[in-house]
CSV table of C-alpha atoms in Angstrom, one decimal:
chain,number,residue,atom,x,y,z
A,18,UNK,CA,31.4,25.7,-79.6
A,19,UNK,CA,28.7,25.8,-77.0
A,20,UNK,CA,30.6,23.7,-74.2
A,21,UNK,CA,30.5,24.5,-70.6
A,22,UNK,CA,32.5,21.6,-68.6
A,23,UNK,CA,32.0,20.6,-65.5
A,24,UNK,CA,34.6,17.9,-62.7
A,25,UNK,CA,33.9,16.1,-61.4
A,26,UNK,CA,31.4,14.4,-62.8
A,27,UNK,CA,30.5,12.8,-59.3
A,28,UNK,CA,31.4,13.4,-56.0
A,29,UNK,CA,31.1,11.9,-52.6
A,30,UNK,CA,31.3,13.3,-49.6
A,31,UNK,CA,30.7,13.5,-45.6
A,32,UNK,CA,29.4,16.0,-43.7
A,33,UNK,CA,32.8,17.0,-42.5
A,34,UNK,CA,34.4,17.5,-45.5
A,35,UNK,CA,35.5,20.3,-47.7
A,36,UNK,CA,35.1,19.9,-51.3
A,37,UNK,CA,35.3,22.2,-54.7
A,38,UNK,CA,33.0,21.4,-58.1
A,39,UNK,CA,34.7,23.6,-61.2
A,40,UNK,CA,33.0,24.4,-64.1
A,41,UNK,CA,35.2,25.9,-67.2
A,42,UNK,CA,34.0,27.8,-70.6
A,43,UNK,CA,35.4,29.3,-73.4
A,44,UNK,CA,32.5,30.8,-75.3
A,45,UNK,CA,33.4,34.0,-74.2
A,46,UNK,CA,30.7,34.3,-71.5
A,47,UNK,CA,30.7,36.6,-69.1
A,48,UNK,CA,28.1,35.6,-67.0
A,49,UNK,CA,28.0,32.2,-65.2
A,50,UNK,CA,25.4,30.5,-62.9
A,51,UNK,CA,25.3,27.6,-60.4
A,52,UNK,CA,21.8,25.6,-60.1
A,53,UNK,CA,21.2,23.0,-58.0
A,54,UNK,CA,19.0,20.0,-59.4
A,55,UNK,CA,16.9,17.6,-57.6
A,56,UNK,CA,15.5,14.1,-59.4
A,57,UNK,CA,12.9,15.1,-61.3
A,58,UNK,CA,12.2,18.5,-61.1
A,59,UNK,CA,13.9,21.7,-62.6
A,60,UNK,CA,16.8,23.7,-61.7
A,61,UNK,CA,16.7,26.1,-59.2
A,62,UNK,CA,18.9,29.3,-59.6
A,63,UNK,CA,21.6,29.3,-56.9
A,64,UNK,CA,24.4,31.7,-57.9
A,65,UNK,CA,25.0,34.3,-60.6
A,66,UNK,CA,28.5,36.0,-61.3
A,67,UNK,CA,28.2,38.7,-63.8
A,68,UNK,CA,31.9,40.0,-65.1
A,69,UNK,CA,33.3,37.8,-62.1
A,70,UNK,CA,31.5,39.9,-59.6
A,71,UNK,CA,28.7,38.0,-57.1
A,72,UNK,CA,25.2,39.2,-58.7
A,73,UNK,CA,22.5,37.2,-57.8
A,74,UNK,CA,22.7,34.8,-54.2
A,75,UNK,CA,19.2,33.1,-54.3
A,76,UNK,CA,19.5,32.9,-50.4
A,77,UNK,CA,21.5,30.0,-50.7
A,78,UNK,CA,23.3,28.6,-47.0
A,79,UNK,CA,26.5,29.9,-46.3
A,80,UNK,CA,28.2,26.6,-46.8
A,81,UNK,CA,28.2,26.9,-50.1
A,82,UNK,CA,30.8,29.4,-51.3
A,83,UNK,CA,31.0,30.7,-54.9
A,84,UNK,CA,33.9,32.0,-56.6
A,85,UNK,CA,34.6,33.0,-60.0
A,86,UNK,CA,38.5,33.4,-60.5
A,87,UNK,CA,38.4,34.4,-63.8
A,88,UNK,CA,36.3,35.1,-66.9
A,89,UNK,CA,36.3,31.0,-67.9
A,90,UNK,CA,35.9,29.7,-64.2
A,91,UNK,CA,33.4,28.9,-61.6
A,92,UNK,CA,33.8,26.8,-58.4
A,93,UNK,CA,31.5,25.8,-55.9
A,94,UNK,CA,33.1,25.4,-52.4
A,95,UNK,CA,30.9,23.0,-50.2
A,96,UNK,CA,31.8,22.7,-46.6
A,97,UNK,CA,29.9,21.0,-43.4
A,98,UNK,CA,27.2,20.3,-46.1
A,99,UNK,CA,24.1,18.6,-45.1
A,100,UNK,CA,22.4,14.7,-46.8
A,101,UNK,CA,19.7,16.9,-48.3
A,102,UNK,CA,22.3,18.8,-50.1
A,103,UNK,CA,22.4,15.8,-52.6
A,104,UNK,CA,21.6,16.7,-56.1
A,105,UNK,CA,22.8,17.5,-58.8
A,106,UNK,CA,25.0,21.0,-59.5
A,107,UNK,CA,24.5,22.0,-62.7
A,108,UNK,CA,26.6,25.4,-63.9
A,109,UNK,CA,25.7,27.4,-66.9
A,110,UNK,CA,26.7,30.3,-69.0
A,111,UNK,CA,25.7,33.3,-71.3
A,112,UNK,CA,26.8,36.5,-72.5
A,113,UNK,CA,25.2,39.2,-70.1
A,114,UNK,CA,21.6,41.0,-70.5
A,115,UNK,CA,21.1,43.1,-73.1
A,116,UNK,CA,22.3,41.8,-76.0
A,117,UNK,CA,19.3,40.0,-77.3
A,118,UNK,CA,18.1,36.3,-76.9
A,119,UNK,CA,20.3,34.7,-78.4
A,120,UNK,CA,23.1,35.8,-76.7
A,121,UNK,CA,21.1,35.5,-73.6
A,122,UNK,CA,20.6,31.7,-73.9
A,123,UNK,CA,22.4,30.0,-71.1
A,124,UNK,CA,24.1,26.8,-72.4
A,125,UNK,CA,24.9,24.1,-69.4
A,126,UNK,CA,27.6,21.8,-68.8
A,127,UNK,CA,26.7,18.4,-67.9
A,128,UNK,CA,26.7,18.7,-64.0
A,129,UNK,CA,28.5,17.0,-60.7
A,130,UNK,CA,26.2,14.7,-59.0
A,131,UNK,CA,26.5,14.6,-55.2
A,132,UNK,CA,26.1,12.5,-52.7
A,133,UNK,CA,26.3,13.6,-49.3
A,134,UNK,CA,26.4,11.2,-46.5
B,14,UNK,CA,6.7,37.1,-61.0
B,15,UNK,CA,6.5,34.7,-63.7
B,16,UNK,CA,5.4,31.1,-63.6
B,17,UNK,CA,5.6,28.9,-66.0
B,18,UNK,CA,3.3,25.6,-66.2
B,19,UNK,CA,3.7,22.5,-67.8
B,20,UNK,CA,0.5,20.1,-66.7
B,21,UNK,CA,1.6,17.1,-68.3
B,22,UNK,CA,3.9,15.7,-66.0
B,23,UNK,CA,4.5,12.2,-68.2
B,24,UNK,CA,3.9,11.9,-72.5
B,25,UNK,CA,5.0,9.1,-74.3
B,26,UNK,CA,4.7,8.7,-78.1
B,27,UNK,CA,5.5,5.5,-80.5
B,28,UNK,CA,8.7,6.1,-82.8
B,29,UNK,CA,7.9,8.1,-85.9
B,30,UNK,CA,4.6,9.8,-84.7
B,31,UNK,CA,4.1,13.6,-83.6
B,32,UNK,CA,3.6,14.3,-79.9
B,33,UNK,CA,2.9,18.0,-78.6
B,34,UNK,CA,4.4,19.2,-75.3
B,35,UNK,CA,1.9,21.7,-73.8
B,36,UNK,CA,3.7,24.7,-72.1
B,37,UNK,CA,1.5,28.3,-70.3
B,38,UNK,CA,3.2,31.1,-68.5
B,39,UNK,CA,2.2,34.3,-67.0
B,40,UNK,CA,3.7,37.8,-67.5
B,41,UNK,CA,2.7,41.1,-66.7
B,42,UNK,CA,5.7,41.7,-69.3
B,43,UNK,CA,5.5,42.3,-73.3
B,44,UNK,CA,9.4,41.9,-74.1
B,45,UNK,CA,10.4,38.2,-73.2
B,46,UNK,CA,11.7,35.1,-74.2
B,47,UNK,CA,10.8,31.6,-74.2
B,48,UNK,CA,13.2,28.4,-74.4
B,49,UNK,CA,12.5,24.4,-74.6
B,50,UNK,CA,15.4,22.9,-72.9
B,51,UNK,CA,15.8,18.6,-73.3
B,52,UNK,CA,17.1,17.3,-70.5
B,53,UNK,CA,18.4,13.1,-71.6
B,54,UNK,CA,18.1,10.7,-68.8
B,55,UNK,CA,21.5,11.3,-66.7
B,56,UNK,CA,23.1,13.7,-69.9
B,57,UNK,CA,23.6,17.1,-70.4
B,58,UNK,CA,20.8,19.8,-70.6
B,59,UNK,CA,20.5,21.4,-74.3
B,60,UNK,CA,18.7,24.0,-75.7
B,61,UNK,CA,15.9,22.7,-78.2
B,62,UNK,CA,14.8,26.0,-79.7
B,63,UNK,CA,13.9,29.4,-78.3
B,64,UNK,CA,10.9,32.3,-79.2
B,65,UNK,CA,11.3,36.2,-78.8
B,66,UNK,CA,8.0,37.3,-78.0
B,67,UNK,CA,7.9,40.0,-80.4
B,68,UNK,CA,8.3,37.3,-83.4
B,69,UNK,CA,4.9,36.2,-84.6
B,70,UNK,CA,6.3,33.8,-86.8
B,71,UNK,CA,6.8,30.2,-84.7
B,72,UNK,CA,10.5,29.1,-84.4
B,73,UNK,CA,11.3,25.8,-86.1
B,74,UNK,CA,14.3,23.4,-85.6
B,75,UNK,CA,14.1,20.3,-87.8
B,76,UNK,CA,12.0,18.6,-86.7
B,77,UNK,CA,11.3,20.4,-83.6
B,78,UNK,CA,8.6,23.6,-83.9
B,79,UNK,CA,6.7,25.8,-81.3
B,80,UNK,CA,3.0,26.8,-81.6
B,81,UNK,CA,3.6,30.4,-80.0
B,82,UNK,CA,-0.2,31.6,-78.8
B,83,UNK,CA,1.3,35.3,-77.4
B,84,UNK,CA,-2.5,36.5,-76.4
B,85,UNK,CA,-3.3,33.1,-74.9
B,86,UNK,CA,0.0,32.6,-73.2
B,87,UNK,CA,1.0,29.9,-74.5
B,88,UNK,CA,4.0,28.0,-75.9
B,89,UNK,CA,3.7,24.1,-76.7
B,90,UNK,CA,6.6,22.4,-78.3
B,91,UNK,CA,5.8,19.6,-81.4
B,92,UNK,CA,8.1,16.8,-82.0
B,93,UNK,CA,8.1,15.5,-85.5
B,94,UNK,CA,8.8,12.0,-86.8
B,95,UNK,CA,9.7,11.0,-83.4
B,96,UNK,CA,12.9,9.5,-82.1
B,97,UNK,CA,14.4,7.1,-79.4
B,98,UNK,CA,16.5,9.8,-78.3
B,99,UNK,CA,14.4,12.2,-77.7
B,100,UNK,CA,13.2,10.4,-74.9
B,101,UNK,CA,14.1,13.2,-72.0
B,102,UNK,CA,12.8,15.5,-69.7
B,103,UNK,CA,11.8,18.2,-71.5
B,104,UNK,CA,12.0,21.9,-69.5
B,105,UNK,CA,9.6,25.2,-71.0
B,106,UNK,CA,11.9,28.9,-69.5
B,107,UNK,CA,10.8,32.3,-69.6
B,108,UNK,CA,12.7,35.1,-69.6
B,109,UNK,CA,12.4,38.5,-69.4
B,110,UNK,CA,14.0,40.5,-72.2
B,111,UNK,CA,16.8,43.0,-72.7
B,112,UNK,CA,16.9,45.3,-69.9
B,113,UNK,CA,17.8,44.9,-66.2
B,114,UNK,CA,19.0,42.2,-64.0
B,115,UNK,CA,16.9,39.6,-66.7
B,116,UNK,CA,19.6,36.5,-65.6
B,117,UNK,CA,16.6,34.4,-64.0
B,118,UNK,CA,15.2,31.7,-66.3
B,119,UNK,CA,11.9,30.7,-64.6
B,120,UNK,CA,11.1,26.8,-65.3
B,121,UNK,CA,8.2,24.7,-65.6
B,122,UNK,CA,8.1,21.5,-63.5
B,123,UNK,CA,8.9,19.3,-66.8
B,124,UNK,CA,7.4,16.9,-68.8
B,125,UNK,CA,8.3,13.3,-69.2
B,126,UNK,CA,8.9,12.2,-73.0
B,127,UNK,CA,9.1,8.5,-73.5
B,128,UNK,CA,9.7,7.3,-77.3
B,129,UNK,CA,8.9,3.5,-77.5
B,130,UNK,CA,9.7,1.4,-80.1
């Protein structure tokens, strides 16, 4: 089962509000990213949790807050988030470096699309 | 660092035919891998088929296959027998290999595929 979920599947939002996407595996991963997507152009690398510690922060803004609970789960928090913050979140996930390419292969869940207004 | 270029920003390809996706990279590395991720109007992103550098033999998957130039740096994806649904962006990644922080998949700007009937 390669299946990385993701809720919601869209989400609306102002600029005042506080929000959470979640993104859930089972594959046994045990290390998960966040990308963000614009239309038409290829994720870019936002977060990486590696054994549910912080790895990799790809300078993102600090109102976007990360947090890995467990070994299966990854929110996004979003707060005071800006209109060009719209795009789409995509999370993915992979066993951890070193254990060849297969294993390496990060498998993503379908993303949240946001809308900020 | 890496990059990765795809300079055909748009393909299309009549049903049934064979249509080549043209992918190049640069690497100062000799241990890495190399994905072709699909990416379906509004759907999920899936892996089509992945290299490890150090195979000389081209990956196949159905009726997907790679033509894996290592010396020339490059790694162009062939679509056999082509289908509606494989209408999608289409994404070449590096990676470096086994070894160190190696979580970052560096993408190409994509490639267009449009199957017509």
């Amino acid at each position: 089962d390669t299946e990385v979920t993701q809720t919601p599947k869209h989400l609306v939002m102002g600029m005042t509000n506080k929000k959470s996407l979640k993104c859930e595996q089972h594959m046994g991963h045990r290390a998960m990213y966040w990308y963000k997507q614009k239309a038409k152009k290829p994720p870019e690398l936002m977060f990486v949790y590696s054994y549910e510690k912080l790895s990799i922060n790809e300078s993102v803004p600090s109102r976007f807050s990360p947090e890995c609970p467990n070994s299966s789960l990854l929110n996004l928090h979003l707060h005071a988030l800006q209109p060009e913050d719209s795009a789409l979140y995509l999370c993915a996930s992979s066993h951890v470096p070193g254990q060849g390419p297969v294993k390496e292969t990060q498998y993503f869940g379908p993303g949240t699309r946001l809308l900020v207004l | 660092a890496q990059t990765v270029t795809q300079s055909q920003p748009e393909m299309s390809v009549q049903e049934a035919e064979t249509v080549t996706l043209s992918c190049t990279y640069d690497t100062s590395e000799n241990n890495y891998y190399l994905f072709w991720y699909k990416q379906p109007p509004s759907r999920q992103m899936i892996l089509v088929i992945r290299q490890e550098a150090y195979k000389q033999q081209n990956a196949t998957e159905n009726r997907f296959s790679v033509n894996f130039q290592k010396a020339a740096k490059s790694f162009s994806l062939k679509i056999s027998d082509s289908q509606l649904g494989d209408t999608a962006m289409y994404f070449c990644a590096f990676m470096r290999g086994s070894g160190g922080s190696n979580y970052k998949l560096t993408f190409g700007k994509g490639t267009l595929l449009t199957v017509n009937p």
